[in-house]
Amino acid sequence: MNIPLILSKVRDGMVLSTDELSEFARGLVSGTVSDAQAGAFAMAVCVHGLSEEERVGLTLAMRDSGNVQQWDLPGPVLDKHSTGGIGDNVSLILAPALAACGAYIPMISGRGLGHTGGTLDKLESIPGYRTLLPEDEFQKIVADVGCAIVGAGQGIAPADKRLYAIRDVTSTVESIDLITASILSKKLAAGLEGLILDVKVGNGAFISDPGEAKRLARSLVDGANGAGCKTSARLTDMEQPLARAAGNALECRNALEFLNGVNQDPRLREVTLSLGGELLCLGGLVENSSEGETKIDQVIGSGQATERFARMVFALGGPNDLVENYSRHLPEAPFLYDLVAKENGFISEIDLRAVGQVVIELGGGRKQQDEILDLSVGLDQISGLGQAVQSGDLLCRIHAKDEESAHSVSKNLLSAFTIDQSKLSPIPVVGELVQ
């Protein structure tokens, strides 16, 4: 295996063959590719990019580095993926809602990347919840419950699992080529029939430029459809948090409140219904996305989605009374600090990357690959764009391990909110559909 030659070619912007990409993916799994070499590869790809053919080749090489799921179920096998953002806990709501509509959702999710939170980290704030399962148990839970949100086990795209962790600590998260290969390798390995992609755009997303976000959406849609999986992508806004919470247990609590019909953040609701409606249409369960949105809304309102979530949590090792008693089970930070406005006006801008970094500084996100998280910390009651505030009004509440850590982040957090005298026009949360 000539890994140095492969690295020199990608460093110099030369085209890698399918065999070379497969060789590199196998090396990631076997360990013959070191962390340093994996980081060098990721950085070279981030700088020079890959051709469309190379991108597909890397995707399939990482998919084929492990097992590809096979399903025999009475409904369509579907999934959703988000490119990440602040307060994005859609998966926790949408997966059980889709299951209640007759779909089967084998959701392979990831951990936090960069300044954004990860679905697995959020779910691990639930005591006993297992994110890694043997393949046979994973398939059984999906068949019985209709959904299971887990991590990519040893058998699912193991090459991506290794490269994913390296990207988080080498400032290569934003690469469209690596994002595409990472997302699709896991999703295609799950044996899906339909996929909806939530491509975030804005200062809190990995991609702030709408044109670049559309390019990523196009790359993902073309790659997945080319592999035989019906796929669409929706561009959604990340100039402000999707939900009013940021942090693992706090976002899990927020999702449970939503499922229980309490504090349903309007932006979170709109994105959830839009993605779910389109996906039900892709899966052939409804005639059009509008009908799908209505169906998703109905199963949430009736409690059917909540019931599916409860069954999933219990099947994966969590408490059987989580949805009724989540305040008793989810960890709570010992120190609360109210961050308040220092002037009157309207919130005209929120630096969401700074907000994400605050969660990391509190201990709720990773600075190093193997760092253990404090799942209780974060922010909630986060104010939104265009909101009128007066001096002394709450901008957000900090949940910290102690007073010192809360005060250490408060200055940077306060500067993340820009207040002026002009009221913004509402920013649409749901944008263009890419098919």
GROMACS .gro file of C-alpha atoms in nm:
model
  435
    1MET     CA    1   0.000   0.000   0.000
    2ASN     CA    2   0.157   0.327  -0.110
    3ILE     CA    3  -0.023   0.579   0.107
    4PRO     CA    4   0.250   0.845   0.070
    5LEU     CA    5   0.200   0.837  -0.309
    6ILE     CA    6  -0.177   0.880  -0.268
    7LEU     CA    7  -0.118   1.173  -0.032
    8SER     CA    8   0.126   1.339  -0.269
    9LYS     CA    9  -0.123   1.310  -0.555
   10VAL     CA   10  -0.410   1.466  -0.362
   11ARG     CA   11  -0.172   1.731  -0.223
   12ASP     CA   12  -0.077   1.829  -0.578
   13GLY     CA   13  -0.435   1.827  -0.704
   14MET     CA   14  -0.390   1.515  -0.918
   15VAL     CA   15  -0.683   1.282  -0.985
   16LEU     CA   16  -0.707   0.972  -0.767
   17SER     CA   17  -0.827   0.649  -0.923
   18THR     CA   18  -1.113   0.441  -0.782
   19ASP     CA   19  -0.859   0.179  -0.676
   20GLU     CA   20  -0.650   0.438  -0.490
   21LEU     CA   21  -0.955   0.571  -0.307
   22SER     CA   22  -1.058   0.217  -0.215
   23GLU     CA   23  -0.703   0.148  -0.095
   24PHE     CA   24  -0.709   0.457   0.124
   25ALA     CA   25  -1.050   0.363   0.271
   26ARG     CA   26  -0.927   0.012   0.352
   27GLY     CA   27  -0.622   0.165   0.521
   28LEU     CA   28  -0.844   0.381   0.740
   29VAL     CA   29  -1.018   0.066   0.862
   30SER     CA   30  -0.710  -0.154   0.904
   31GLY     CA   31  -0.505   0.118   1.076
   32THR     CA   32  -0.229   0.122   0.816
   33VAL     CA   33  -0.330   0.484   0.752
   34SER     CA   34  -0.214   0.681   1.057
   35ASP     CA   35  -0.403   0.971   1.215
   36ALA     CA   36  -0.143   1.207   1.069
   37GLN     CA   37  -0.194   1.064   0.720
   38ALA     CA   38  -0.572   1.080   0.753
   39GLY     CA   39  -0.546   1.443   0.862
   40ALA     CA   40  -0.313   1.522   0.572
   41PHE     CA   41  -0.558   1.365   0.327
   42ALA     CA   42  -0.850   1.561   0.472
   43MET     CA   43  -0.657   1.888   0.459
   44ALA     CA   44  -0.542   1.830   0.100
   45VAL     CA   45  -0.899   1.753  -0.009
   46CYS     CA   46  -1.022   2.062   0.175
   47VAL     CA   47  -0.768   2.279  -0.009
   48HIS     CA   48  -0.777   2.127  -0.360
   49GLY     CA   49  -1.117   1.955  -0.375
   50LEU     CA   50  -1.219   1.639  -0.560
   51SER     CA   51  -1.373   1.586  -0.901
   52GLU     CA   52  -1.728   1.451  -0.921
   53GLU     CA   53  -1.592   1.109  -1.013
   54GLU     CA   54  -1.349   1.113  -0.719
   55ARG     CA   55  -1.626   1.223  -0.483
   56VAL     CA   56  -1.846   0.931  -0.589
   57GLY     CA   57  -1.547   0.697  -0.569
   58LEU     CA   58  -1.465   0.806  -0.213
   59THR     CA   59  -1.831   0.773  -0.112
   60LEU     CA   60  -1.862   0.419  -0.245
   61ALA     CA   61  -1.520   0.320  -0.109
   62MET     CA   62  -1.622   0.426   0.241
   63ARG     CA   63  -1.966   0.268   0.205
   64ASP     CA   64  -1.810  -0.060   0.095
   65SER     CA   65  -1.554  -0.055   0.377
   66GLY     CA   66  -1.823  -0.225   0.586
   67ASN     CA   67  -2.162  -0.393   0.560
   68VAL     CA   68  -2.453  -0.266   0.352
   69GLN     CA   69  -2.790  -0.325   0.521
   70GLN     CA   70  -3.060  -0.532   0.353
   71TRP     CA   71  -3.425  -0.490   0.453
   72ASP     CA   72  -3.748  -0.685   0.404
   73LEU     CA   73  -4.013  -0.461   0.561
   74PRO     CA   74  -4.378  -0.378   0.485
   75GLY     CA   75  -4.304  -0.007   0.436
   76PRO     CA   76  -4.039   0.216   0.278
   77VAL     CA   77  -3.697   0.249   0.442
   78LEU     CA   78  -3.634   0.624   0.469
   79ASP     CA   79  -3.402   0.866   0.645
   80LYS     CA   80  -3.320   1.232   0.698
   81HIS     CA   81  -2.986   1.402   0.746
   82SER     CA   82  -2.892   1.756   0.846
   83THR     CA   83  -2.558   1.919   0.773
   84GLY     CA   84  -2.563   2.061   1.125
   85GLY     CA   85  -2.653   2.376   1.309
   86ILE     CA   86  -2.731   2.528   1.647
   87GLY     CA   87  -3.045   2.401   1.818
   88ASP     CA   88  -3.107   2.148   1.540
   89ASN     CA   89  -3.283   1.858   1.714
   90VAL     CA   90  -3.518   1.776   1.425
   91SER     CA   91  -3.408   1.411   1.411
   92LEU     CA   92  -3.537   1.343   1.762
   93ILE     CA   93  -3.883   1.458   1.656
   94LEU     CA   94  -3.897   1.352   1.294
   95ALA     CA   95  -3.774   0.992   1.317
   96PRO     CA   96  -4.057   0.876   1.547
   97ALA     CA   97  -4.311   1.085   1.353
   98LEU     CA   98  -4.212   0.916   1.026
   99ALA     CA   99  -4.234   0.576   1.193
  100ALA     CA  100  -4.584   0.659   1.309
  101CYS     CA  101  -4.671   0.733   0.944
  102GLY     CA  102  -4.570   0.383   0.831
  103ALA     CA  103  -4.207   0.437   0.732
  104TYR     CA  104  -3.903   0.258   0.873
  105ILE     CA  105  -3.615   0.479   0.985
  106PRO     CA  106  -3.270   0.322   1.041
  107MET     CA  107  -3.107   0.655   1.129
  108ILE     CA  108  -2.728   0.643   1.143
  109SER     CA  109  -2.625   0.966   1.316
  110GLY     CA  110  -2.303   1.133   1.425
  111ARG     CA  111  -2.147   1.326   1.708
  112GLY     CA  112  -2.075   1.696   1.729
  113LEU     CA  113  -1.858   1.846   1.457
  114GLY     CA  114  -1.690   2.182   1.503
  115HIS     CA  115  -1.928   2.434   1.659
  116THR     CA  116  -2.243   2.223   1.602
  117GLY     CA  117  -2.396   1.959   1.825
  118GLY     CA  118  -2.437   1.591   1.737
  119THR     CA  119  -2.754   1.383   1.756
  120LEU     CA  120  -2.578   1.096   1.934
  121ASP     CA  121  -2.442   1.327   2.205
  122LYS     CA  122  -2.793   1.459   2.263
  123LEU     CA  123  -2.940   1.111   2.294
  124GLU     CA  124  -2.664   0.997   2.528
  125SER     CA  125  -2.792   1.249   2.780
  126ILE     CA  126  -3.072   0.993   2.829
  127PRO     CA  127  -2.955   0.748   3.100
  128GLY     CA  128  -2.886   0.402   2.957
  129TYR     CA  129  -2.943   0.495   2.592
  130ARG     CA  130  -2.717   0.283   2.369
  131THR     CA  131  -2.590   0.435   2.046
  132LEU     CA  132  -2.389   0.133   1.932
  133LEU     CA  133  -2.570  -0.193   1.860
  134PRO     CA  134  -2.500  -0.529   1.698
  135GLU     CA  135  -2.641  -0.531   1.346
  136ASP     CA  136  -2.905  -0.797   1.419
  137GLU     CA  137  -3.040  -0.601   1.718
  138PHE     CA  138  -3.046  -0.278   1.517
  139GLN     CA  139  -3.251  -0.445   1.244
  140LYS     CA  140  -3.490  -0.598   1.500
  141ILE     CA  141  -3.559  -0.265   1.671
  142VAL     CA  142  -3.620  -0.089   1.338
  143ALA     CA  143  -3.863  -0.366   1.237
  144ASP     CA  144  -4.043  -0.367   1.574
  145VAL     CA  145  -4.051   0.003   1.663
  146GLY     CA  146  -4.019   0.161   1.319
  147CYS     CA  147  -3.714   0.374   1.405
  148ALA     CA  148  -3.378   0.357   1.575
  149ILE     CA  149  -3.130   0.645   1.601
  150VAL     CA  150  -2.782   0.502   1.655
  151GLY     CA  151  -2.420   0.555   1.562
  152ALA     CA  152  -2.236   0.388   1.280
  153GLY     CA  153  -2.122   0.061   1.435
  154GLN     CA  154  -1.810  -0.127   1.337
  155GLY     CA  155  -1.993  -0.273   1.040
  156ILE     CA  156  -2.136   0.051   0.896
  157ALA     CA  157  -1.894   0.259   0.686
  158PRO     CA  158  -1.604   0.218   0.933
  159ALA     CA  159  -1.372   0.419   0.707
  160ASP     CA  160  -1.600   0.720   0.744
  161LYS     CA  161  -1.618   0.676   1.120
  162ARG     CA  162  -1.241   0.714   1.138
  163LEU     CA  163  -1.220   1.007   0.896
  164TYR     CA  164  -1.521   1.181   1.057
  165ALA     CA  165  -1.341   1.201   1.392
  166ILE     CA  166  -1.021   1.330   1.227
  167ARG     CA  167  -1.213   1.607   1.047
  168ASP     CA  168  -1.349   1.740   1.374
  169VAL     CA  169  -1.002   1.818   1.509
  170THR     CA  170  -0.825   1.925   1.188
  171SER     CA  171  -1.047   2.217   1.075
  172THR     CA  172  -1.161   2.027   0.766
  173VAL     CA  173  -1.529   1.996   0.855
  174GLU     CA  174  -1.640   2.247   0.589
  175SER     CA  175  -1.515   2.056   0.281
  176ILE     CA  176  -1.809   1.987   0.047
  177ASP     CA  177  -1.632   1.680  -0.090
  178LEU     CA  178  -1.575   1.530   0.255
  179ILE     CA  179  -1.923   1.623   0.376
  180THR     CA  180  -2.078   1.455   0.071
  181ALA     CA  181  -1.874   1.136   0.102
  182SER     CA  182  -1.929   1.118   0.479
  183ILE     CA  183  -2.304   1.165   0.470
  184LEU     CA  184  -2.375   0.940   0.175
  185SER     CA  185  -2.139   0.657   0.272
  186LYS     CA  186  -2.333   0.604   0.595
  187LYS     CA  187  -2.676   0.664   0.444
  188LEU     CA  188  -2.621   0.434   0.145
  189ALA     CA  189  -2.482   0.167   0.379
  190ALA     CA  190  -2.814   0.175   0.564
  191GLY     CA  191  -2.995   0.038   0.257
  192LEU     CA  192  -3.230   0.333   0.212
  193GLU     CA  193  -3.506   0.374  -0.045
  194GLY     CA  194  -3.554   0.747   0.018
  195LEU     CA  195  -3.355   1.028   0.176
  196ILE     CA  196  -3.421   1.394   0.257
  197LEU     CA  197  -3.124   1.622   0.322
  198ASP     CA  198  -3.148   1.936   0.534
  199VAL     CA  199  -2.868   2.160   0.409
  200LYS     CA  200  -2.821   2.447   0.650
  201VAL     CA  201  -2.704   2.788   0.527
  202GLY     CA  202  -2.607   3.090   0.737
  203ASN     CA  203  -2.351   3.205   0.989
  204GLY     CA  204  -2.434   2.913   1.220
  205ALA     CA  205  -2.392   2.651   0.947
  206PHE     CA  206  -2.072   2.508   0.806
  207ILE     CA  207  -2.166   2.688   0.484
  208SER     CA  208  -2.273   3.052   0.504
  209ASP     CA  209  -2.294   3.124   0.130
  210PRO     CA  210  -2.627   3.024  -0.034
  211GLY     CA  211  -2.452   2.935  -0.359
  212GLU     CA  212  -2.211   2.699  -0.183
  213ALA     CA  213  -2.497   2.544   0.013
  214LYS     CA  214  -2.685   2.478  -0.309
  215ARG     CA  215  -2.370   2.326  -0.458
  216LEU     CA  216  -2.348   2.087  -0.163
  217ALA     CA  217  -2.718   2.003  -0.193
  218ARG     CA  218  -2.673   1.934  -0.563
  219SER     CA  219  -2.368   1.717  -0.493
  220LEU     CA  220  -2.556   1.513  -0.233
  221VAL     CA  221  -2.872   1.474  -0.437
  222ASP     CA  222  -2.690   1.373  -0.755
  223GLY     CA  223  -2.468   1.127  -0.571
  224ALA     CA  224  -2.752   0.958  -0.384
  225ASN     CA  225  -2.989   0.944  -0.680
  226GLY     CA  226  -2.707   0.804  -0.892
  227ALA     CA  227  -2.670   0.524  -0.637
  228GLY     CA  228  -3.039   0.436  -0.664
  229CYS     CA  229  -3.177   0.616  -0.358
  230LYS     CA  230  -3.459   0.867  -0.419
  231THR     CA  231  -3.329   1.188  -0.269
  232SER     CA  232  -3.417   1.556  -0.234
  233ALA     CA  233  -3.255   1.836  -0.036
  234ARG     CA  234  -3.402   2.140   0.131
  235LEU     CA  235  -3.200   2.455   0.204
  236THR     CA  236  -3.289   2.588   0.550
  237ASP     CA  237  -3.183   2.900   0.740
  238MET     CA  238  -2.923   2.893   1.017
  239GLU     CA  239  -2.890   3.264   1.096
  240GLN     CA  240  -3.052   3.193   1.432
  241PRO     CA  241  -3.102   2.878   1.640
  242LEU     CA  242  -3.361   2.636   1.508
  243ALA     CA  243  -3.482   2.563   1.859
  244ARG     CA  244  -3.436   2.791   2.160
  245ALA     CA  245  -3.187   2.552   2.322
  246ALA     CA  246  -2.824   2.460   2.250
  247GLY     CA  247  -2.659   2.178   2.442
  248ASN     CA  248  -2.716   1.806   2.466
  249ALA     CA  249  -2.963   1.743   2.748
  250LEU     CA  250  -3.124   2.083   2.690
  251GLU     CA  251  -3.195   2.003   2.324
  252CYS     CA  252  -3.325   1.660   2.420
  253ARG     CA  253  -3.558   1.824   2.671
  254ASN     CA  254  -3.667   2.072   2.403
  255ALA     CA  255  -3.753   1.788   2.164
  256LEU     CA  256  -3.949   1.604   2.431
  257GLU     CA  257  -4.146   1.919   2.512
  258PHE     CA  258  -4.220   1.955   2.142
  259LEU     CA  259  -4.344   1.596   2.118
  260ASN     CA  260  -4.558   1.652   2.426
  261GLY     CA  261  -4.715   1.962   2.268
  262VAL     CA  262  -4.533   2.211   2.491
  263ASN     CA  263  -4.319   2.503   2.370
  264GLN     CA  264  -4.318   2.407   2.002
  265ASP     CA  265  -4.066   2.651   1.853
  266PRO     CA  266  -4.221   2.778   1.526
  267ARG     CA  267  -3.897   2.748   1.327
  268LEU     CA  268  -3.838   2.394   1.450
  269ARG     CA  269  -4.195   2.302   1.367
  270GLU     CA  270  -4.178   2.443   1.013
  271VAL     CA  271  -3.856   2.259   0.926
  272THR     CA  272  -3.979   1.932   1.079
  273LEU     CA  273  -4.304   1.935   0.882
  274SER     CA  274  -4.137   2.042   0.558
  275LEU     CA  275  -3.870   1.771   0.566
  276GLY     CA  276  -4.112   1.504   0.682
  277GLY     CA  277  -4.371   1.587   0.418
  278GLU     CA  278  -4.119   1.568   0.134
  279LEU     CA  279  -3.975   1.241   0.264
  280LEU     CA  280  -4.316   1.073   0.293
  281CYS     CA  281  -4.373   1.173  -0.070
  282LEU     CA  282  -4.037   1.028  -0.177
  283GLY     CA  283  -4.131   0.705   0.001
  284GLY     CA  284  -4.465   0.680  -0.177
  285LEU     CA  285  -4.672   0.706   0.141
  286VAL     CA  286  -4.850   1.024   0.026
  287GLU     CA  287  -4.931   1.183  -0.309
  288ASN     CA  288  -4.751   1.512  -0.244
  289SER     CA  289  -4.543   1.690   0.018
  290SER     CA  290  -4.834   1.902   0.139
  291GLU     CA  291  -5.030   1.588   0.226
  292GLY     CA  292  -4.716   1.456   0.394
  293GLU     CA  293  -4.684   1.766   0.612
  294THR     CA  294  -5.043   1.724   0.726
  295LYS     CA  295  -4.977   1.361   0.815
  296ILE     CA  296  -4.663   1.446   1.015
  297ASP     CA  297  -4.855   1.716   1.200
  298GLN     CA  298  -5.134   1.471   1.282
  299VAL     CA  299  -4.913   1.201   1.433
  300ILE     CA  300  -4.732   1.460   1.648
  301GLY     CA  301  -5.058   1.617   1.764
  302SER     CA  302  -5.219   1.280   1.843
  303GLY     CA  303  -4.926   1.158   2.052
  304GLN     CA  304  -4.839   0.873   1.814
  305ALA     CA  305  -4.493   1.018   1.748
  306THR     CA  306  -4.432   1.054   2.122
  307GLU     CA  307  -4.530   0.692   2.174
  308ARG     CA  308  -4.282   0.579   1.907
  309PHE     CA  309  -4.005   0.786   2.065
  310ALA     CA  310  -4.075   0.629   2.405
  311ARG     CA  311  -4.064   0.278   2.255
  312MET     CA  312  -3.737   0.354   2.076
  313VAL     CA  313  -3.572   0.490   2.390
  314PHE     CA  314  -3.677   0.189   2.596
  315ALA     CA  315  -3.565  -0.058   2.326
  316LEU     CA  316  -3.225   0.113   2.321
  317GLY     CA  317  -3.176   0.090   2.698
  318GLY     CA  318  -3.330   0.412   2.824
  319PRO     CA  319  -3.597   0.454   3.095
  320ASN     CA  320  -3.951   0.345   3.012
  321ASP     CA  321  -4.101   0.667   3.155
  322LEU     CA  322  -3.875   0.924   2.986
  323VAL     CA  323  -4.147   1.114   2.801
  324GLU     CA  324  -4.354   1.155   3.117
  325ASN     CA  325  -4.064   1.222   3.356
  326TYR     CA  326  -3.781   1.368   3.148
  327SER     CA  327  -3.705   1.629   3.414
  328ARG     CA  328  -3.620   1.347   3.652
  329HIS     CA  329  -3.399   1.160   3.408
  330LEU     CA  330  -3.210   1.421   3.204
  331PRO     CA  331  -2.899   1.569   3.370
  332GLU     CA  332  -2.923   1.928   3.489
  333ALA     CA  333  -2.633   2.172   3.528
  334PRO     CA  334  -2.590   2.297   3.887
  335PHE     CA  335  -2.547   2.667   3.806
  336LEU     CA  336  -2.783   2.890   3.607
  337TYR     CA  337  -2.698   3.241   3.490
  338ASP     CA  338  -2.932   3.480   3.309
  339LEU     CA  339  -2.764   3.675   3.029
  340VAL     CA  340  -2.953   4.002   2.987
  341ALA     CA  341  -2.957   4.282   2.732
  342LYS     CA  342  -2.765   4.599   2.813
  343GLU     CA  343  -2.967   4.826   2.583
  344ASN     CA  344  -3.306   4.869   2.422
  345GLY     CA  345  -3.382   4.776   2.062
  346PHE     CA  346  -3.423   4.478   1.835
  347ILE     CA  347  -3.194   4.177   1.793
  348SER     CA  348  -3.056   4.230   1.443
  349GLU     CA  349  -2.786   3.964   1.434
  350ILE     CA  350  -2.676   3.654   1.627
  351ASP     CA  351  -2.324   3.519   1.581
  352LEU     CA  352  -2.418   3.152   1.597
  353ARG     CA  353  -2.062   3.028   1.563
  354ALA     CA  354  -1.983   3.221   1.879
  355VAL     CA  355  -2.288   3.065   2.044
  356GLY     CA  356  -2.167   2.718   1.945
  357GLN     CA  357  -1.820   2.795   2.079
  358VAL     CA  358  -1.972   2.899   2.412
  359VAL     CA  359  -2.136   2.556   2.443
  360ILE     CA  360  -1.796   2.399   2.373
  361GLU     CA  361  -1.626   2.620   2.633
  362LEU     CA  362  -1.887   2.518   2.890
  363GLY     CA  363  -1.792   2.153   2.825
  364GLY     CA  364  -2.082   2.056   2.599
  365GLY     CA  365  -1.870   2.014   2.284
  366ARG     CA  366  -1.531   1.872   2.194
  367LYS     CA  367  -1.200   2.051   2.158
  368GLN     CA  368  -1.019   1.718   2.119
  369GLN     CA  369  -1.132   1.394   1.958
  370ASP     CA  370  -1.154   1.185   2.277
  371GLU     CA  371  -1.290   1.455   2.509
  372ILE     CA  372  -1.567   1.352   2.750
  373LEU     CA  373  -1.864   1.590   2.737
  374ASP     CA  374  -2.065   1.746   3.014
  375LEU     CA  375  -2.408   1.663   2.873
  376SER     CA  376  -2.593   1.893   3.114
  377VAL     CA  377  -2.447   2.228   3.010
  378GLY     CA  378  -2.554   2.470   2.739
  379LEU     CA  379  -2.804   2.748   2.674
  380ASP     CA  380  -3.180   2.775   2.662
  381GLN     CA  381  -3.449   3.042   2.626
  382ILE     CA  382  -3.235   3.184   2.343
  383SER     CA  383  -3.384   3.499   2.194
  384GLY     CA  384  -3.444   3.518   1.819
  385LEU     CA  385  -3.376   3.762   1.538
  386GLY     CA  386  -3.610   4.059   1.526
  387GLN     CA  387  -3.710   4.020   1.890
  388ALA     CA  388  -3.767   4.346   2.078
  389VAL     CA  389  -3.568   4.373   2.400
  390GLN     CA  390  -3.521   4.629   2.673
  391SER     CA  391  -3.223   4.666   2.900
  392GLY     CA  392  -3.244   4.385   3.155
  393ASP     CA  393  -3.448   4.151   2.935
  394LEU     CA  394  -3.331   3.790   2.907
  395LEU     CA  395  -3.122   3.707   2.599
  396CYS     CA  396  -3.061   3.348   2.706
  397ARG     CA  397  -2.995   3.138   3.014
  398ILE     CA  398  -2.656   2.977   3.068
  399HIS     CA  399  -2.647   2.628   3.222
  400ALA     CA  400  -2.297   2.574   3.362
  401LYS     CA  401  -2.108   2.347   3.598
  402ASP     CA  402  -2.021   2.641   3.823
  403GLU     CA  403  -2.035   3.019   3.855
  404GLU     CA  404  -1.681   3.068   3.725
  405SER     CA  405  -1.742   2.889   3.395
  406ALA     CA  406  -2.070   3.075   3.343
  407HIS     CA  407  -1.905   3.413   3.393
  408SER     CA  408  -1.607   3.317   3.175
  409VAL     CA  409  -1.831   3.275   2.868
  410SER     CA  410  -2.081   3.553   2.940
  411LYS     CA  411  -1.883   3.835   2.779
  412ASN     CA  412  -1.833   3.653   2.447
  413LEU     CA  413  -2.192   3.536   2.453
  414LEU     CA  414  -2.325   3.886   2.510
  415SER     CA  415  -2.124   4.015   2.214
  416ALA     CA  416  -2.283   3.746   1.995
  417PHE     CA  417  -2.613   3.938   2.011
  418THR     CA  418  -2.627   4.260   1.808
  419ILE     CA  419  -2.902   4.502   1.916
  420ASP     CA  420  -3.000   4.810   1.717
  421GLN     CA  421  -3.303   5.026   1.654
  422SER     CA  422  -3.418   4.874   1.324
  423LYS     CA  423  -3.655   4.582   1.324
  424LEU     CA  424  -3.571   4.305   1.076
  425SER     CA  425  -3.816   4.155   0.834
  426PRO     CA  426  -3.880   3.787   0.917
  427ILE     CA  427  -3.624   3.550   0.762
  428PRO     CA  428  -3.787   3.241   0.600
  429VAL     CA  429  -3.656   2.924   0.766
  430VAL     CA  430  -3.746   2.689   0.481
  431GLY     CA  431  -3.580   2.764   0.149
  432GLU     CA  432  -3.528   2.606  -0.191
  433LEU     CA  433  -3.599   2.239  -0.262
  434VAL     CA  434  -3.326   2.066  -0.467
  435GLN     CA  435  -3.438   1.754  -0.652
   0.00000   0.00000   0.00000
